[in-house]
Coordinates of C-alpha atoms and ligand atoms in Angstrom, one line a residue:
M1 CA 28.9 -7.6 18.4
D2 CA 29.1 -10.3 16.1
Y3 CA 26.5 -9.0 13.8
Q4 CA 27.0 -11.7 11.2
K5 CA 26.4 -14.5 13.9
V6 CA 23.2 -12.7 15.1
L7 CA 21.9 -12.7 11.7
E8 CA 22.5 -16.2 10.9
T9 CA 21.1 -17.3 14.1
I10 CA 17.8 -15.3 14.0
Y11 CA 17.5 -16.2 10.1
Q12 CA 17.4 -19.8 11.2
T13 CA 15.2 -19.6 14.0
I14 CA 12.6 -17.7 11.7
Q15 CA 13.2 -20.0 8.7
Q16 CA 12.0 -23.2 11.3
Q17 CA 8.6 -21.5 11.7
Q18 CA 5.8 -22.6 9.7
P19 CA 5.2 -19.6 7.0
T20 CA 2.2 -17.5 7.1
G21 CA 1.0 -14.7 4.8
T22 CA 0.6 -14.3 1.3
V23 CA 2.3 -12.3 -1.2
A24 CA 0.5 -9.0 -2.4
A25 CA -2.0 -10.5 -5.1
Y26 CA -3.8 -7.1 -5.8
I27 CA -0.7 -6.1 -8.2
P28 CA -0.9 -9.2 -10.6
E29 CA 3.1 -8.8 -11.1
L30 CA 3.8 -9.1 -7.4
A31 CA 1.6 -12.4 -7.2
K32 CA 4.2 -14.2 -9.1
V33 CA 7.0 -13.5 -6.7
N34 CA 8.3 -16.8 -5.1
P35 CA 7.0 -16.2 -1.5
D36 CA 9.9 -18.2 0.2
Q37 CA 12.6 -15.8 -0.7
F38 CA 14.2 -14.3 2.3
G39 CA 16.9 -11.9 2.7
V40 CA 18.7 -9.6 5.2
H41 CA 21.6 -7.0 5.2
L42 CA 22.8 -4.6 7.6
T43 CA 25.1 -1.7 7.2
T44 CA 26.9 0.2 10.0
I45 CA 27.7 3.7 9.8
Q46 CA 31.2 2.5 10.0
Q47 CA 30.5 0.9 6.8
E48 CA 30.8 -2.7 8.2
E49 CA 28.5 -4.9 6.2
Y50 CA 26.6 -8.1 7.0
G51 CA 24.0 -10.2 5.0
V52 CA 22.3 -13.6 5.0
G53 CA 20.1 -15.2 2.6
D54 CA 18.7 -13.6 -0.5
F55 CA 20.2 -10.4 0.7
Q56 CA 21.5 -9.5 -3.2
K57 CA 18.2 -10.3 -5.0
R58 CA 16.2 -7.3 -6.1
F59 CA 12.6 -6.8 -5.4
S60 CA 10.0 -4.5 -5.7
I61 CA 10.4 -1.9 -3.3
Q62 CA 7.0 -0.5 -3.5
S63 CA 5.9 2.0 -0.4
I64 CA 9.7 2.1 0.9
S65 CA 10.3 4.7 -2.0
K66 CA 7.7 7.0 -0.5
V67 CA 10.7 8.1 2.1
L68 CA 12.9 8.9 -0.5
S69 CA 10.5 11.0 -2.7
L70 CA 9.4 12.7 0.6
C71 CA 13.0 13.2 1.3
L72 CA 13.7 14.9 -1.9
A73 CA 10.4 17.0 -1.5
Y74 CA 11.5 18.0 1.9
Q75 CA 15.0 18.9 0.9
L76 CA 13.8 21.2 -1.9
H77 CA 10.9 22.8 -0.1
G78 CA 11.2 22.6 3.5
T79 CA 8.4 23.0 6.0
E80 CA 6.2 24.4 3.2
I81 CA 5.3 20.6 2.4
W82 CA 3.6 20.5 5.7
N83 CA 0.7 22.8 4.6
R84 CA -0.5 19.9 2.1
V85 CA 0.3 16.7 4.0
G86 CA 0.0 16.2 7.7
V87 CA 2.6 14.3 10.2
E88 CA -0.2 12.2 12.3
P89 CA -0.5 8.6 12.1
S90 CA -3.6 7.5 10.6
G91 CA -4.6 4.3 12.2
T92 CA -6.1 3.3 9.1
P93 CA -4.7 1.0 5.9
F94 CA -2.1 2.5 3.7
N95 CA -4.9 2.9 0.7
S96 CA -7.9 4.2 3.0
L97 CA -9.8 7.2 1.6
V98 CA -12.1 7.7 5.1
Q99 CA -10.2 10.4 6.5
L100 CA -9.7 12.6 3.7
E101 CA -13.3 14.0 3.5
Y102 CA -13.3 15.5 6.9
D103 CA -9.5 16.5 6.7
L104 CA -10.6 18.5 3.3
G105 CA -8.2 16.8 0.9
I106 CA -5.1 17.1 3.6
P107 CA -3.8 13.3 4.0
R108 CA -2.5 12.5 7.4
N109 CA 0.6 11.4 6.3
P110 CA 3.0 11.3 3.4
F111 CA 3.3 7.7 3.8
M112 CA -0.4 6.8 3.1
N113 CA -0.9 6.5 -0.7
G114 CA -2.7 9.7 -0.6
G115 CA 0.1 11.4 1.1
A116 CA 2.5 10.0 -1.4
L117 CA 0.4 11.1 -4.2
V118 CA 0.3 14.7 -2.8
I119 CA 4.4 14.5 -2.6
C120 CA 4.5 13.0 -6.4
D121 CA 2.5 16.5 -7.2
I122 CA 4.9 18.5 -5.5
L123 CA 7.7 16.9 -7.3
L124 CA 5.9 17.2 -10.9
S125 CA 5.8 20.9 -10.1
T126 CA 9.2 21.2 -9.1
F127 CA 11.0 19.4 -12.0
P128 CA 10.2 19.5 -15.8
D129 CA 11.3 15.8 -16.1
A130 CA 10.2 14.4 -12.3
K131 CA 10.7 10.7 -13.0
N132 CA 14.3 11.3 -13.8
A133 CA 14.9 13.8 -11.1
V134 CA 13.9 11.3 -8.6
L135 CA 15.5 8.5 -10.0
D136 CA 18.7 10.5 -10.1
F137 CA 18.3 11.4 -6.4
I138 CA 17.9 7.8 -5.7
R139 CA 21.1 6.6 -7.7
D140 CA 22.8 9.3 -6.0
L141 CA 21.7 8.2 -2.6
A142 CA 22.6 4.6 -3.3
D143 CA 25.9 5.4 -5.2
N144 CA 24.5 3.4 -8.0
P145 CA 23.7 4.4 -11.4
N146 CA 22.1 1.0 -12.4
L147 CA 19.0 1.4 -10.3
N148 CA 15.7 1.5 -12.5
Y149 CA 12.2 1.7 -12.7
A150 CA 10.3 -1.8 -13.4
P151 CA 7.9 -1.3 -16.4
A152 CA 6.2 -4.5 -15.9
I153 CA 5.3 -3.5 -12.5
V154 CA 4.2 0.0 -13.6
A155 CA 1.8 -1.5 -16.0
S156 CA 0.7 -4.0 -13.6
E157 CA -0.2 -1.3 -10.8
R158 CA -1.8 0.7 -13.4
S159 CA -4.2 -2.3 -14.5
T160 CA -5.5 -2.4 -11.1
G161 CA -4.9 0.9 -9.7
N162 CA -8.5 2.1 -9.1
R163 CA -8.1 3.0 -5.5
N164 CA -5.0 5.2 -6.4
Q165 CA -7.0 6.9 -9.1
A166 CA -10.0 7.5 -6.6
L167 CA -7.3 9.0 -4.2
C168 CA -5.8 11.2 -6.6
H169 CA -9.0 12.6 -8.2
F170 CA -10.7 13.0 -4.7
I171 CA -7.9 14.9 -3.4
K172 CA -7.8 17.1 -6.6
S173 CA -11.3 17.8 -5.8
F174 CA -10.0 19.8 -2.7
N175 CA -7.2 21.5 -4.8
N176 CA -4.4 19.7 -3.0
I177 CA -3.5 18.1 -6.6
H178 CA -2.2 20.9 -9.0
N179 CA -1.0 18.8 -11.8
N180 CA -2.9 16.3 -14.1
P181 CA -3.9 13.2 -11.9
E182 CA -2.7 11.0 -14.9
D183 CA 0.8 12.5 -14.7
V184 CA 0.6 12.1 -10.7
L185 CA -0.5 8.5 -10.7
D186 CA 2.4 7.9 -13.2
L187 CA 4.9 9.0 -11.4
Y188 CA 3.7 7.5 -8.3
F189 CA 3.3 3.9 -10.0
H190 CA 7.0 4.5 -11.3
L191 CA 8.3 5.1 -7.7
C192 CA 6.8 2.2 -6.3
S193 CA 8.1 0.0 -9.1
I194 CA 11.6 0.7 -8.3
E195 CA 13.6 -2.7 -7.6
M196 CA 16.3 -2.9 -5.1
S197 CA 18.1 -5.8 -2.9
C198 CA 18.4 -5.5 0.8
E199 CA 22.0 -4.8 0.5
E200 CA 21.2 -1.7 -1.9
L201 CA 18.5 -0.6 0.5
S202 CA 20.5 -0.6 3.8
R203 CA 23.3 1.5 2.0
T204 CA 20.9 3.8 0.5
F205 CA 19.0 4.4 3.7
L206 CA 22.2 4.6 5.8
F207 CA 22.3 8.5 6.0
F208 CA 19.0 8.5 7.9
A209 CA 21.3 6.9 10.8
N210 CA 24.2 9.2 9.9
N211 CA 22.5 12.7 11.0
G212 CA 21.4 13.1 7.3
C213 CA 24.8 12.7 5.6
K214 CA 25.7 10.1 3.4
V215 CA 28.5 7.8 4.9
T216 CA 30.3 7.2 1.6
D217 CA 31.2 11.0 0.5
G218 CA 29.7 13.0 3.5
K219 CA 27.2 14.9 1.4
E220 CA 24.5 16.3 3.5
I221 CA 21.1 14.9 2.4
L222 CA 19.0 16.6 5.1
N223 CA 20.2 18.8 8.1
P224 CA 20.0 16.8 11.5
S225 CA 16.7 18.3 12.5
R226 CA 15.1 17.2 9.3
T227 CA 16.6 14.1 9.4
K228 CA 15.2 13.7 13.2
R229 CA 11.6 14.6 11.9
L230 CA 11.7 11.9 9.0
N231 CA 13.0 9.3 11.3
A232 CA 10.0 10.0 13.9
L233 CA 7.6 10.0 10.9
M234 CA 9.0 6.3 10.0
L235 CA 8.4 5.7 13.7
T236 CA 4.9 6.7 14.1
C237 CA 3.6 6.2 10.4
G238 CA 5.7 3.8 8.7
F239 CA 3.7 0.8 9.0
Y240 CA 0.2 2.4 8.7
D241 CA -1.9 0.7 11.2
E242 CA 0.5 -1.6 12.3
S243 CA 3.1 1.3 13.3
G244 CA 2.3 1.1 17.1
D245 CA 2.9 -2.6 16.8
F246 CA 6.3 -2.1 15.3
A247 CA 7.3 0.5 17.7
F248 CA 6.3 -1.9 20.4
K249 CA 8.1 -5.0 19.0
V250 CA 11.0 -3.6 17.2
G251 CA 11.4 0.0 18.4
L252 CA 13.2 1.6 15.4
P253 CA 12.0 3.8 12.7
G254 CA 11.2 2.0 9.6
K255 CA 9.0 1.6 6.3
S256 CA 7.6 -1.4 4.6
G257 CA 6.4 -2.1 1.2
V258 CA 4.2 -4.8 -0.2
G259 CA 6.7 -6.2 -2.0
G260 CA 7.6 -7.6 1.4
G261 CA 10.6 -5.4 2.3
I262 CA 11.2 -3.6 5.5
I263 CA 13.8 -0.9 6.2
A264 CA 14.7 -0.1 9.7
I265 CA 17.0 2.5 10.9
H266 CA 18.8 2.7 14.4
P267 CA 20.2 6.4 14.5
E268 CA 24.2 6.5 14.8
K269 CA 24.3 2.7 14.5
Y270 CA 23.2 1.0 11.6
S271 CA 20.3 0.7 8.8
I272 CA 19.1 -2.8 8.2
A273 CA 16.7 -4.1 5.4
V274 CA 14.7 -7.3 5.4
W275 CA 12.9 -9.1 2.7
S276 CA 10.2 -11.8 2.8
P277 CA 7.2 -11.6 0.3
R278 CA 4.4 -13.0 2.8
L279 CA 2.5 -10.3 4.1
N280 CA 0.3 -10.1 7.3
T281 CA -3.4 -9.0 7.1
K282 CA -2.0 -5.1 7.5
G283 CA 0.4 -5.7 4.2
N284 CA 3.6 -5.8 6.0
S285 CA 6.1 -8.5 5.6
Q286 CA 5.4 -11.1 8.6
W287 CA 8.9 -12.7 8.8
G288 CA 10.4 -8.9 8.1
M289 CA 8.5 -7.9 11.4
D290 CA 9.4 -11.2 13.3
F291 CA 13.1 -10.8 12.3
L292 CA 13.6 -7.4 13.3
E293 CA 11.6 -8.0 16.7
L294 CA 14.2 -10.7 17.7
F295 CA 16.9 -8.7 16.2
T296 CA 16.6 -5.5 18.4
T297 CA 15.8 -7.7 21.3
R298 CA 19.2 -10.0 21.1
T299 CA 21.2 -7.0 20.3
A300 CA 19.5 -4.8 22.8
S301 CA 19.6 -1.9 20.1
S302 CA 16.2 -0.4 19.9
I303 CA 16.2 3.5 20.4
F304 CA 14.2 3.0 23.7
Ligands
LIG401 O1 -0.1 1.7 -4.1 C1 0.3 0.7 -3.7 O2 -1.0 0.1 -3.3 C2 1.4 0.0 -3.9 N1 2.2 0.5 -5.1 C3 1.9 0.2 -2.6 C4 1.5 0.1 -1.2 C5 2.4 -0.3 -0.3 O3 3.5 -0.9 -0.5 C6 2.2 -0.3 1.1 N2 3.1 -0.7 2.1 N3 2.8 -1.4 2.8

């Protein structure tokens, strides 16, 4: 398979489309991003790499980091975490509060903002310095000590973070947040602010395609059974109320962020990251979805 040629052909096809969607303006710093940037990077488990467009430019990975924080909590606490957060798709937007009251403060899944806040709470109870511990974990996955939080994004999110504050306090009222909500939100905003390029993202997520082992040094991050479960969660919940659509069109586990990034995993083959900041009405990158639909169709490489 000549992946480089396939990436370039699809890239050109998509670029000929009339751009639709808008950048995530509810976080003021993200509203400043040039919407026309577009990059793709693919890494195979044989460590072959292919890139096109702005694949080395860093962007705010936003909710994509929810997979990595979940992975760390799962690695350390195992199945216990499912007592505090569910594994069902919600069919609601990422920042929705509606189901939480019926569900007594147990978020439907760890990728909704409420679920990610509970995971942050678990990490805060685990580490004396959770912010540094999670960053170290991600740097190790990426084999890259230069990944960082972006203070301007953290401040920007905090300034408009009323919904996340409401979620955190509401969940605490059901005793499913144990720490001070301000500390939980601070960790959450930091995790959303991490900046990575498509190249860095596809390398970092490659262990999900390799039964939970890093390809670079063989280190086991999750055992194969747990890797299966997180891939399943990405497939069923990674795109919120558009998860069905993503499975239908792309057919891979994946995760989006409102910075316009998408990571997708083909178990035992590759991981692929796409970035285009214009979002559709569900908060997922429009060109990212379009690109991946064409990619898995032309390469006949979805999991189905
Ligand atoms: O909390 C928020 O609203 C953002 N920091 C993250 C949301 C997000 O990326 C949802 N993904 N599509």
